[in-house]
Amino acid sequence: MNVLSRLKHFSRKPALRQGGIVLVDQGFLSFANFIIGVMVARSSTKEEYGYYVLGWTLLVIAQGVHRALVYVPFTVYAPRLIESERRTYQGSAYLHTLIISILVALVMLLA
């Protein structure tokens, strides 16, 4: 089997297609975020752009906290639970997400 036929065989796997879709999606979002940052920077003063970057950074940190405290544990443990335990765990994860969202909103309002 030559290299080209191996690549064709490998590219037919569903996991590779899904991975490709994820890469394209992330590339699009990164590009859009970059363009928005450039547009904000060009249409605002240095001070205003600094506020934008600071706010964006705080949101990314809050997202990381949510991911570490709620999202990752949920995706790891939820599939192992039986239905009744999973529903309770989903409710708990939802409540924790709500609490984190309220705290982030309060911090943003007070800042």
PDB file of C-alpha atoms in Angstrom, residues 4 21 39 54 60 93 111:
ATOM      1  CA  LEU A   4      -1.445   8.103  -0.948  1.00  0.00           C
ATOM      2  CA  ILE A  21     -14.660  20.182  11.594  1.00  0.00           C
ATOM      3  CA  MET A  39     -11.973  46.729  14.800  1.00  0.00           C
ATOM      4  CA  LEU A  54      -9.266  43.876  30.566  1.00  0.00           C
ATOM      5  CA  VAL A  60     -11.891  34.342  29.721  1.00  0.00           C
ATOM      6  CA  ALA A  93     -24.105  21.542  37.691  1.00  0.00           C
ATOM      7  CA  ALA A 111     -15.889  47.054  38.349  1.00  0.00           C
TER       8      ALA A 111
END
